[in-house]
Short mmCIF file of C-alpha atoms in Angstrom, two decimals:
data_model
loop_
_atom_site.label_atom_id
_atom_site.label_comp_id
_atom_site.label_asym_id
_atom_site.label_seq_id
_atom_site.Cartn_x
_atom_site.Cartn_y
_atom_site.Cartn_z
CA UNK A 19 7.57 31.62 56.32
CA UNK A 20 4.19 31.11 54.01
CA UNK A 21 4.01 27.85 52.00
CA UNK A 22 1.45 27.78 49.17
CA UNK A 23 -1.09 25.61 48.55
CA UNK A 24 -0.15 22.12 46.86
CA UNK A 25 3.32 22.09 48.09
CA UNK A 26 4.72 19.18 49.11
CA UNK A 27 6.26 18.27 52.24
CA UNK A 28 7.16 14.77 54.62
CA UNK A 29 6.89 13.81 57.84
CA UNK A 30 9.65 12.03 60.07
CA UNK A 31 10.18 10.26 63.30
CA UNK A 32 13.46 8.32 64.41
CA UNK A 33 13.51 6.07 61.56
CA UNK A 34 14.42 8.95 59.43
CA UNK A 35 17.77 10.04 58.79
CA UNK A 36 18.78 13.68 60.22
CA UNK A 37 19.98 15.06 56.99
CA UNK A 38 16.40 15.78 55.70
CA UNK A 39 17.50 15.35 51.85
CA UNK A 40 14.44 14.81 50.19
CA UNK A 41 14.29 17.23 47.36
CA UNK A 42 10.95 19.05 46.17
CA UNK A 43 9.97 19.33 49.93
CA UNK A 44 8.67 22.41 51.12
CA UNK A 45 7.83 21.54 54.90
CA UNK A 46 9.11 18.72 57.36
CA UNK A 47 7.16 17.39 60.13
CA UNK A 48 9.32 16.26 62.84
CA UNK A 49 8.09 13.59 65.40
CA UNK A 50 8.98 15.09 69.12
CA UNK A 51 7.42 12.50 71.68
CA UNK A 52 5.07 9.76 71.80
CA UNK A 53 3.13 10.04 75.57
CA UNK A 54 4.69 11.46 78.24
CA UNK A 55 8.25 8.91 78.63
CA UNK A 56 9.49 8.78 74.67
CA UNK A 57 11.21 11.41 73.34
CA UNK A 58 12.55 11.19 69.69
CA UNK A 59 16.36 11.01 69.62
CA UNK A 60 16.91 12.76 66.26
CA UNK A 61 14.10 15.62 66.85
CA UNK A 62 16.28 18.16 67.43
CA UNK A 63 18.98 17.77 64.52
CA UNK A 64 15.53 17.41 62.32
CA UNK A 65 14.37 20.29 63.14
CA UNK A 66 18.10 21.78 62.59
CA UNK A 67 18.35 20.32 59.39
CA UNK A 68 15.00 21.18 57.90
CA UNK A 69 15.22 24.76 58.68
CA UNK A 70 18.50 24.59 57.33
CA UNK A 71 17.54 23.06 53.86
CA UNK A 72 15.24 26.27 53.75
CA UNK A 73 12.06 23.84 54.96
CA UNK A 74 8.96 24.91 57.07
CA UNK A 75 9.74 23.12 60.13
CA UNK A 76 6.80 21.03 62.41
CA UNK A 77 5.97 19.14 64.99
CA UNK A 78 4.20 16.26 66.48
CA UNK A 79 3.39 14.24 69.12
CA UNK A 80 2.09 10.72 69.17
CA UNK A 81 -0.66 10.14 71.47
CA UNK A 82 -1.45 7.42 73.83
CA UNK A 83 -4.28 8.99 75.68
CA UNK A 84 -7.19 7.65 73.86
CA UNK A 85 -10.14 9.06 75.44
CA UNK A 86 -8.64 10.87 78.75
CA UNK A 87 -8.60 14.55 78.69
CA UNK A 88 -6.50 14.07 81.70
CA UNK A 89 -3.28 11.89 79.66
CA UNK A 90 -3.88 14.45 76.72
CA UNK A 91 -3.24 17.74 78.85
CA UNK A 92 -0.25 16.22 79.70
CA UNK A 93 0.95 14.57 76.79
CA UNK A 94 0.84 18.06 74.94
CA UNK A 95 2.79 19.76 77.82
CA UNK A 96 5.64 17.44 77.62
CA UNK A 97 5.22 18.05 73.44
CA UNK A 98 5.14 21.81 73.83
CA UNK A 99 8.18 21.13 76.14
CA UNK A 100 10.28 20.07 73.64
CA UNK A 101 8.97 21.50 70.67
CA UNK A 102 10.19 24.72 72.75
CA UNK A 103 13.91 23.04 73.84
CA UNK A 104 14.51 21.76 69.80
CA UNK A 105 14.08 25.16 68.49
CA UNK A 106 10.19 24.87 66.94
CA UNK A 107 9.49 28.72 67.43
CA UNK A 108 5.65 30.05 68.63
CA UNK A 109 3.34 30.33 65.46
CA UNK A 110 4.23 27.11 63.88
CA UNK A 111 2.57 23.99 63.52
CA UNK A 112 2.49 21.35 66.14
CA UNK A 113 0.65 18.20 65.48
CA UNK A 114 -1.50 15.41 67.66
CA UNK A 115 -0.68 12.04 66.19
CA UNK A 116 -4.15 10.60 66.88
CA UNK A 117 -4.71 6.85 65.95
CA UNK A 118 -4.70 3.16 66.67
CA UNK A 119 -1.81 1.67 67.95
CA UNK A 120 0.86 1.99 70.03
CA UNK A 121 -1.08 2.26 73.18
CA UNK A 122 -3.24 4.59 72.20
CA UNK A 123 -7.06 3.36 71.79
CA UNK A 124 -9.66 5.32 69.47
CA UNK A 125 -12.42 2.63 69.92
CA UNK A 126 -13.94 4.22 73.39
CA UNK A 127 -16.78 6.59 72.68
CA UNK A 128 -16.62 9.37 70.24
CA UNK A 129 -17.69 12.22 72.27
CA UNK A 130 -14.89 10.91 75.07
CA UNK A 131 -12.32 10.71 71.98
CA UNK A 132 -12.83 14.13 70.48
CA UNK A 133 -13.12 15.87 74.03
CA UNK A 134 -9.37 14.96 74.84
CA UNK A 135 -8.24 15.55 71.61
CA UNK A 136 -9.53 19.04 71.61
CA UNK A 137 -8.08 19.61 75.27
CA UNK A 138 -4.46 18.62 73.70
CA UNK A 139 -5.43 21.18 70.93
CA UNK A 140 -6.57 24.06 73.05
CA UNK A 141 -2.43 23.20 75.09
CA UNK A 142 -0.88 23.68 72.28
CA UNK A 143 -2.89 26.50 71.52
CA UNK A 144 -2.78 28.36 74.28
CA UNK A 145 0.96 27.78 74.27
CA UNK A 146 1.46 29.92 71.04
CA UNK A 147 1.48 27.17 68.44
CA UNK A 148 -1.09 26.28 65.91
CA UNK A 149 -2.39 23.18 66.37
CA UNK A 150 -3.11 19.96 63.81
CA UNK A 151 -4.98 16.74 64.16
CA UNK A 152 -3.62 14.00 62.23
CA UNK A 153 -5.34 11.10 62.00
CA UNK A 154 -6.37 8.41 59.24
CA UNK A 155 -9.85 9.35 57.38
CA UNK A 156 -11.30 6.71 58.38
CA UNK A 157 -10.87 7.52 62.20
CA UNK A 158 -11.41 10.70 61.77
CA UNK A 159 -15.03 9.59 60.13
CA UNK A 160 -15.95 7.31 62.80
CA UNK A 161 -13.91 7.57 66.16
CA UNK A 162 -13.88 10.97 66.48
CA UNK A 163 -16.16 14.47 65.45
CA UNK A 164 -14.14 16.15 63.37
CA UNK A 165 -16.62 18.70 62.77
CA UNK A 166 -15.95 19.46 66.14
CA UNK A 167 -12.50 20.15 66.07
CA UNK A 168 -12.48 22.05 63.11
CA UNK A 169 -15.68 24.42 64.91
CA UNK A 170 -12.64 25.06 67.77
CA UNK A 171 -9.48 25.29 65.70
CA UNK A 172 -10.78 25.96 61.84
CA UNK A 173 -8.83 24.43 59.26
CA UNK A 174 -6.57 21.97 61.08
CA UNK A 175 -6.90 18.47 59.79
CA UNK A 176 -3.77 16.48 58.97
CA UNK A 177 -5.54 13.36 57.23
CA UNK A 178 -3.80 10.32 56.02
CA UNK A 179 -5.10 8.56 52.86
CA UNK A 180 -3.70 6.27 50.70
CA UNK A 181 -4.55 4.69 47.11
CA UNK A 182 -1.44 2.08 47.52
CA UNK A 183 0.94 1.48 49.91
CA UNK A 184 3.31 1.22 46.97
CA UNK A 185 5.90 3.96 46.19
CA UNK A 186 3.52 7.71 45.31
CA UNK A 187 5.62 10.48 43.83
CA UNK A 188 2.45 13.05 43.18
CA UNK A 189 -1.47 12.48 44.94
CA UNK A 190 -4.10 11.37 42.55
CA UNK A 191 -7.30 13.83 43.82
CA UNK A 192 -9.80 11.55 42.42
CA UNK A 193 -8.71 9.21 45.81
CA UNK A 194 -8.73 12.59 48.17
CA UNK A 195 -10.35 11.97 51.12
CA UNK A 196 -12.96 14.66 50.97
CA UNK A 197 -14.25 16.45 53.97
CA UNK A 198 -14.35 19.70 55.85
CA UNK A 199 -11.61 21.10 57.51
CA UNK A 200 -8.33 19.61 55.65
CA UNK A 201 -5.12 21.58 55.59
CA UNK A 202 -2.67 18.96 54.74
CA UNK A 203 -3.11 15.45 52.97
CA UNK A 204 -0.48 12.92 53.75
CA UNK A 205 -0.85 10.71 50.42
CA UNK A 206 1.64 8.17 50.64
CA UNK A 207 3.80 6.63 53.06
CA UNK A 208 6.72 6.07 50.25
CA UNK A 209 7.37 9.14 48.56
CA UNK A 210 9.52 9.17 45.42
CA UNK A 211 10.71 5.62 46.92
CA UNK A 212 12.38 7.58 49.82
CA UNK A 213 10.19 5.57 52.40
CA UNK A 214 9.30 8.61 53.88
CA UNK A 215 5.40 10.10 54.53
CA UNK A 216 4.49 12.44 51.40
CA UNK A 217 2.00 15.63 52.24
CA UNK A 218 0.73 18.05 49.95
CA UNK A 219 -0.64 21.17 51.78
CA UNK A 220 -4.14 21.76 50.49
CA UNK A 221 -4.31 25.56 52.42
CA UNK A 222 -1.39 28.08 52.69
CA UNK A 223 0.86 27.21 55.61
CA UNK A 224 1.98 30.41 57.82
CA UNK A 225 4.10 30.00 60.82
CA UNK A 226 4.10 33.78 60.87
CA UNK A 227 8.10 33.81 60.68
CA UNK A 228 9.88 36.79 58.95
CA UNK A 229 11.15 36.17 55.75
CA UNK A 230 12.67 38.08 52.50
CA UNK A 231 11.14 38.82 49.53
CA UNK A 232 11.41 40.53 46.16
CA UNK A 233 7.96 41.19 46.27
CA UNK A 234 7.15 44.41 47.76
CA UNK A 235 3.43 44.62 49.36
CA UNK A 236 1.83 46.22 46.76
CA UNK A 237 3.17 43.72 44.35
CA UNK A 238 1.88 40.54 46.10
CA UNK A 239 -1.46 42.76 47.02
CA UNK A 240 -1.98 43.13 43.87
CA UNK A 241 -1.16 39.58 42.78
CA UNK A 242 -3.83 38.68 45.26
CA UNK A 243 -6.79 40.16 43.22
CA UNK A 244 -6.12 37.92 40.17
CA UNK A 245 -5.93 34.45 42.65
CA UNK A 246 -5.98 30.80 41.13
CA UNK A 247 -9.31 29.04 41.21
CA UNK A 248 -10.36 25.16 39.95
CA UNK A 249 -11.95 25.47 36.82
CA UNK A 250 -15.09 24.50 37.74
CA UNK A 251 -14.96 27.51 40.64
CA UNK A 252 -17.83 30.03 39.06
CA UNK A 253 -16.69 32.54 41.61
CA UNK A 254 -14.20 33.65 44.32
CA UNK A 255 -14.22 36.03 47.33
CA UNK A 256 -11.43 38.31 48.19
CA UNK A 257 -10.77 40.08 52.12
CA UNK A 258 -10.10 43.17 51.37
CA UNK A 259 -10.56 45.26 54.33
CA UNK A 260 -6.82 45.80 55.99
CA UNK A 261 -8.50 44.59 59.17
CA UNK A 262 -9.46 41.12 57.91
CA UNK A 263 -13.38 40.36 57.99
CA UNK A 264 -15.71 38.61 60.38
CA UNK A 265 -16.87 34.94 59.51
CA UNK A 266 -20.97 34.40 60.41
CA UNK A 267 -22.92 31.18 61.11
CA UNK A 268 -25.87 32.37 59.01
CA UNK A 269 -26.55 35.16 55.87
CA UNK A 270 -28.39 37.04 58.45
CA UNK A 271 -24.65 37.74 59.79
CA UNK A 272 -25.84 37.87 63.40
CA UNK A 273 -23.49 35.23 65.62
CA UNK A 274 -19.78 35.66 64.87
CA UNK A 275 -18.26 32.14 64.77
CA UNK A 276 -14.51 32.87 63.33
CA UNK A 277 -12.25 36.11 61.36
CA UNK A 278 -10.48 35.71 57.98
CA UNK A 279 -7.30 37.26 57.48
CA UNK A 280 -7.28 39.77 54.81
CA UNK A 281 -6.05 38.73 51.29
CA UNK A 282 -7.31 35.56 51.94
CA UNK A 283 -9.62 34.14 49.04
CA UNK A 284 -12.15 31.73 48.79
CA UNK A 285 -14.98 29.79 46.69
CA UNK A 286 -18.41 31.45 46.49
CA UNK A 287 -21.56 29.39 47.02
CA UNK A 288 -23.93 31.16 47.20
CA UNK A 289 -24.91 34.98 47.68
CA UNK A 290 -27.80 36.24 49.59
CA UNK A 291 -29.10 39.44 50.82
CA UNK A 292 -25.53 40.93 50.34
CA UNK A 293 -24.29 38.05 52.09
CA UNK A 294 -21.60 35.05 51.29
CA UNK A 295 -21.47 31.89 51.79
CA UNK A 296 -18.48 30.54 51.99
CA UNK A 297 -18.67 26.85 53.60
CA UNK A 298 -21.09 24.66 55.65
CA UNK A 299 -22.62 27.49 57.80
CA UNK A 300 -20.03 30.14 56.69
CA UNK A 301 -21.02 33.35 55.61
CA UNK A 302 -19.42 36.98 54.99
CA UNK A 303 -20.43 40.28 54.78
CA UNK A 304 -19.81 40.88 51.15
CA UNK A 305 -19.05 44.52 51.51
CA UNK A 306 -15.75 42.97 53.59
CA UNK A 307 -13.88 42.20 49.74
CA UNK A 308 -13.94 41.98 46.10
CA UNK A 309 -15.21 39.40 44.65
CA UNK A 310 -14.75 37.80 40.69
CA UNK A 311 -16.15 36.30 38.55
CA UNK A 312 -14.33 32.80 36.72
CA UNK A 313 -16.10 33.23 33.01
CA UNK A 314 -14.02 30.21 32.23
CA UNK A 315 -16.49 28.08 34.03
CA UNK A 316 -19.52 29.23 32.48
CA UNK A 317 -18.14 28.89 28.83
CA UNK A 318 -15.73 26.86 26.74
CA UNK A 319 -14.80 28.96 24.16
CA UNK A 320 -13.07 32.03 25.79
CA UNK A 321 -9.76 32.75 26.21
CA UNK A 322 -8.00 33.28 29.04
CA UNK A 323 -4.98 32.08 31.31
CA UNK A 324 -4.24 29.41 33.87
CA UNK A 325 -1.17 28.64 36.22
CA UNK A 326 0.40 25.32 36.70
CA UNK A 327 0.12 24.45 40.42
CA UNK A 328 1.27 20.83 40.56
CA UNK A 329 4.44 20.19 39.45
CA UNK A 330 5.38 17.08 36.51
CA UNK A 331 2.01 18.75 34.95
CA UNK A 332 2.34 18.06 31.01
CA UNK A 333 0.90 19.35 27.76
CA UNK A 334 -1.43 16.81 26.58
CA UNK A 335 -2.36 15.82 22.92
CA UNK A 336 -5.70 15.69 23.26
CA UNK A 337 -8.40 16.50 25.58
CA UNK A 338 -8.82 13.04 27.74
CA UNK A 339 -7.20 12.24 30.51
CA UNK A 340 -5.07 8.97 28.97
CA UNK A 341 -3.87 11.42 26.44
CA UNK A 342 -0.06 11.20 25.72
CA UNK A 343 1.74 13.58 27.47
CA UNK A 344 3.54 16.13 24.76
CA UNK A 345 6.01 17.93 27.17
CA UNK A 346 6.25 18.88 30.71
CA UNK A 347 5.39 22.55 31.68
CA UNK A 348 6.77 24.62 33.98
CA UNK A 349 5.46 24.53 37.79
CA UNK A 350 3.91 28.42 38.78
CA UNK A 351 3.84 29.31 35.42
CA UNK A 352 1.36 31.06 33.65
CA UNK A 353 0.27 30.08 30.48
CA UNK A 354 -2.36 31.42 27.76
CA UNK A 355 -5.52 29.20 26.92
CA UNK A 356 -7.92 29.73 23.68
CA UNK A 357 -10.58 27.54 25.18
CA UNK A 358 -11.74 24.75 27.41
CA UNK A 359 -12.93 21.16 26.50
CA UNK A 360 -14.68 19.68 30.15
CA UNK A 361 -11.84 20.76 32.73
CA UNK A 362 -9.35 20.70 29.88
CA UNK A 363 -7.67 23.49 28.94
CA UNK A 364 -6.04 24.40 25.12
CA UNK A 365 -3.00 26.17 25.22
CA UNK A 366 -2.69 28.87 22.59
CA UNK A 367 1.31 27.59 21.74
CA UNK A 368 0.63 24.38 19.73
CA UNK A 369 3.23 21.89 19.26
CA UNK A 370 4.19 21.10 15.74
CA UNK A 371 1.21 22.71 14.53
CA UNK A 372 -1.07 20.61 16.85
CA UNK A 373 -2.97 22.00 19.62
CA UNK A 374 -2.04 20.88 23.15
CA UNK A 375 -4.35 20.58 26.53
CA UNK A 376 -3.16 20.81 30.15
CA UNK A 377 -5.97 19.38 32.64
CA UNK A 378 -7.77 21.63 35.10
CA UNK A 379 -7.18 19.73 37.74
CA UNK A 380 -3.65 20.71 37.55
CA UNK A 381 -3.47 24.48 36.01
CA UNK A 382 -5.96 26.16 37.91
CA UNK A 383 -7.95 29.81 36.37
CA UNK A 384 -6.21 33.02 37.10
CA UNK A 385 -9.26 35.20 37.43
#
């Protein structure tokens, strides 16, 4: 099963009902075991339930090892354990629940912290599951290297954030804890008043489960070489080459630090030499993919089209982000601009003769 970006998804332990009704939810992250002696009572009809409401299903473990590589080797074993026993197949997601409380100490020295946390990783890894580090962003800025873990496992960081602790039904970016290496954002802890976690996956999610589709390869191939980008995005990269591409420390594309899958897109930074740079100390052979151009971010009177990503995103009547809201569009679908006003967008259907706006942080470019 893939899950697109900026889909929404919760998180559970035993305080959670089995039934998994939360509507909107594309993914459910089920608590499994907390150290090596707790094992959550309701894991396995969780996992059950979200599979059968059509959900991604996940794991987690809490941790209570601290800073002992030791406690977290076998803390993941008893994890991968169950995640195996409740029916979490290999290529999924399986989580370490990293933070204060509950035993588990993050106050001990960083480079003792991010050492066990990585040997828990590399477990779960090695076991056949992808593995996650949640954590809250201030932990993961001060008791632990992050950098670090994302070097070993790329994009794997489950970050919690909050702007209230008040009911959230949909994130607000401008409080998004920015740093490298985030996959999924959990946003709230009471989503749509449910008193349940709320996520929003940043990156696609691939547990590399079959699945049907209408789309036929070519058709999502092809689907792939107009992808969304911000509006502010000048340019995107595209892996072309059926193989995937290699992913370099340097432009001089010399030490091999990481492989992209191919299809995969991603912002441009900078070009040199024939070389992309993709992130902090991430370049590309350019010769690997396509790559396009996003004239919408260059200049604010072309036309063009964008595609609603977040849903409850609604035509505005005027260009400003207190603007009343007109009427809601519709989530994934593409609509026709005449222009851009700052990262607002005008839609070429007015309402009632007036011109409406959709923001750009919600309706991303289809280059």
């Amino acid at each position: 099963m893939k899950i697109t970006p900026r889909a929404y998804g919760i998180d559970v332990s035993s305080y959670q009902s089995t039934a998994m009704n939360y509507s909107g939810a594309k993914f459910g992250i089920v608590k499994l075991t907390q150290g090596t002696n707790y094992v959550n009572p309701n894991a396995k009809s969780q996992i059950a339930n979200t599979k059968a409401k059509g959900m991604m299903a996940m794991g987690y473990f809490y941790a209570t090892f601290s800073g002992s590589t030791v406690r977290a080797r076998a803390e993941a074993q008893i994890a991968i354990r169950y995640a195996k026993a409740y029916g979490l197949a290999q290529g999924t997601y399986l989580g370490v629940d990293w933070e204060s409380g509950s035993g588990n100490y993050i106050s001990g020295p960083v480079s003792d912290n991010t050492e066990a946390i990585i040997e828990a990783m590399k477990i779960i890894k090695n076991a056949g599951y992808k593995p996650l580090l949640y954590s809250g962003a201030s932990a993961m800025r001060n008791n632990l290297n992050s950098k670090s873990v994302v070097k070993e496992f790329g994009d794997c960081l489950w970050i919690a954030s909050y702007a209230t602790m008040d009911r959230i039904d949909e994130p607000s970016f401008n409080w998004f804890p920015s740093m490298d290496g985030i996959i999924i954002w959990q946003f709230t802890v009471n989503w749509h008043g449910l008193n349940v976690d709320g996520n929003i996956s940043l990156l696609k999610l691939d547990d590399g489960s079959e699945e049907s589709s209408s789309t036929s390869e070519g058709d999502e191939w092809e689907l792939t070489l107009h992808p969304v980008v911000k509006w502010d995005t000048p340019r995107v990269f595209i892996v072309s080459n059926l193989a995937g591409c290699n992913l370099y420390s340097d432009a001089s594309l010399d030490k091999v630090i990481g492989h992209l899958k191919r299809k995969a897109a991603y912002a441009v930074l900078e070009e040199k030499d024939g070389a992309l740079k993709l992130g902090k100390n991430q370049w590309v052979d350019g010769r690997a993919g396509v790559t396009k151009s996003n004239p919408l971010a260059f200049k604010d009177n072309l036309s063009g089209r964008v595609k609603v990503v977040l849903p409850h995103t609604h035509a505005l009547a005027s260009p400003s982000a207190d603007a009343d809201k007109v009427y809601e569009l519709e989530t994934n679908k593409i609509y026709h601009v005449s222009g851009r006003k700052g990262r607002f967008f005008a839609l070429k259907d007015k309402y009632e003769g007036k011109t409406v706006w959709v923001t750009g942080n919600r309706a991303y470019v289809v280059v």
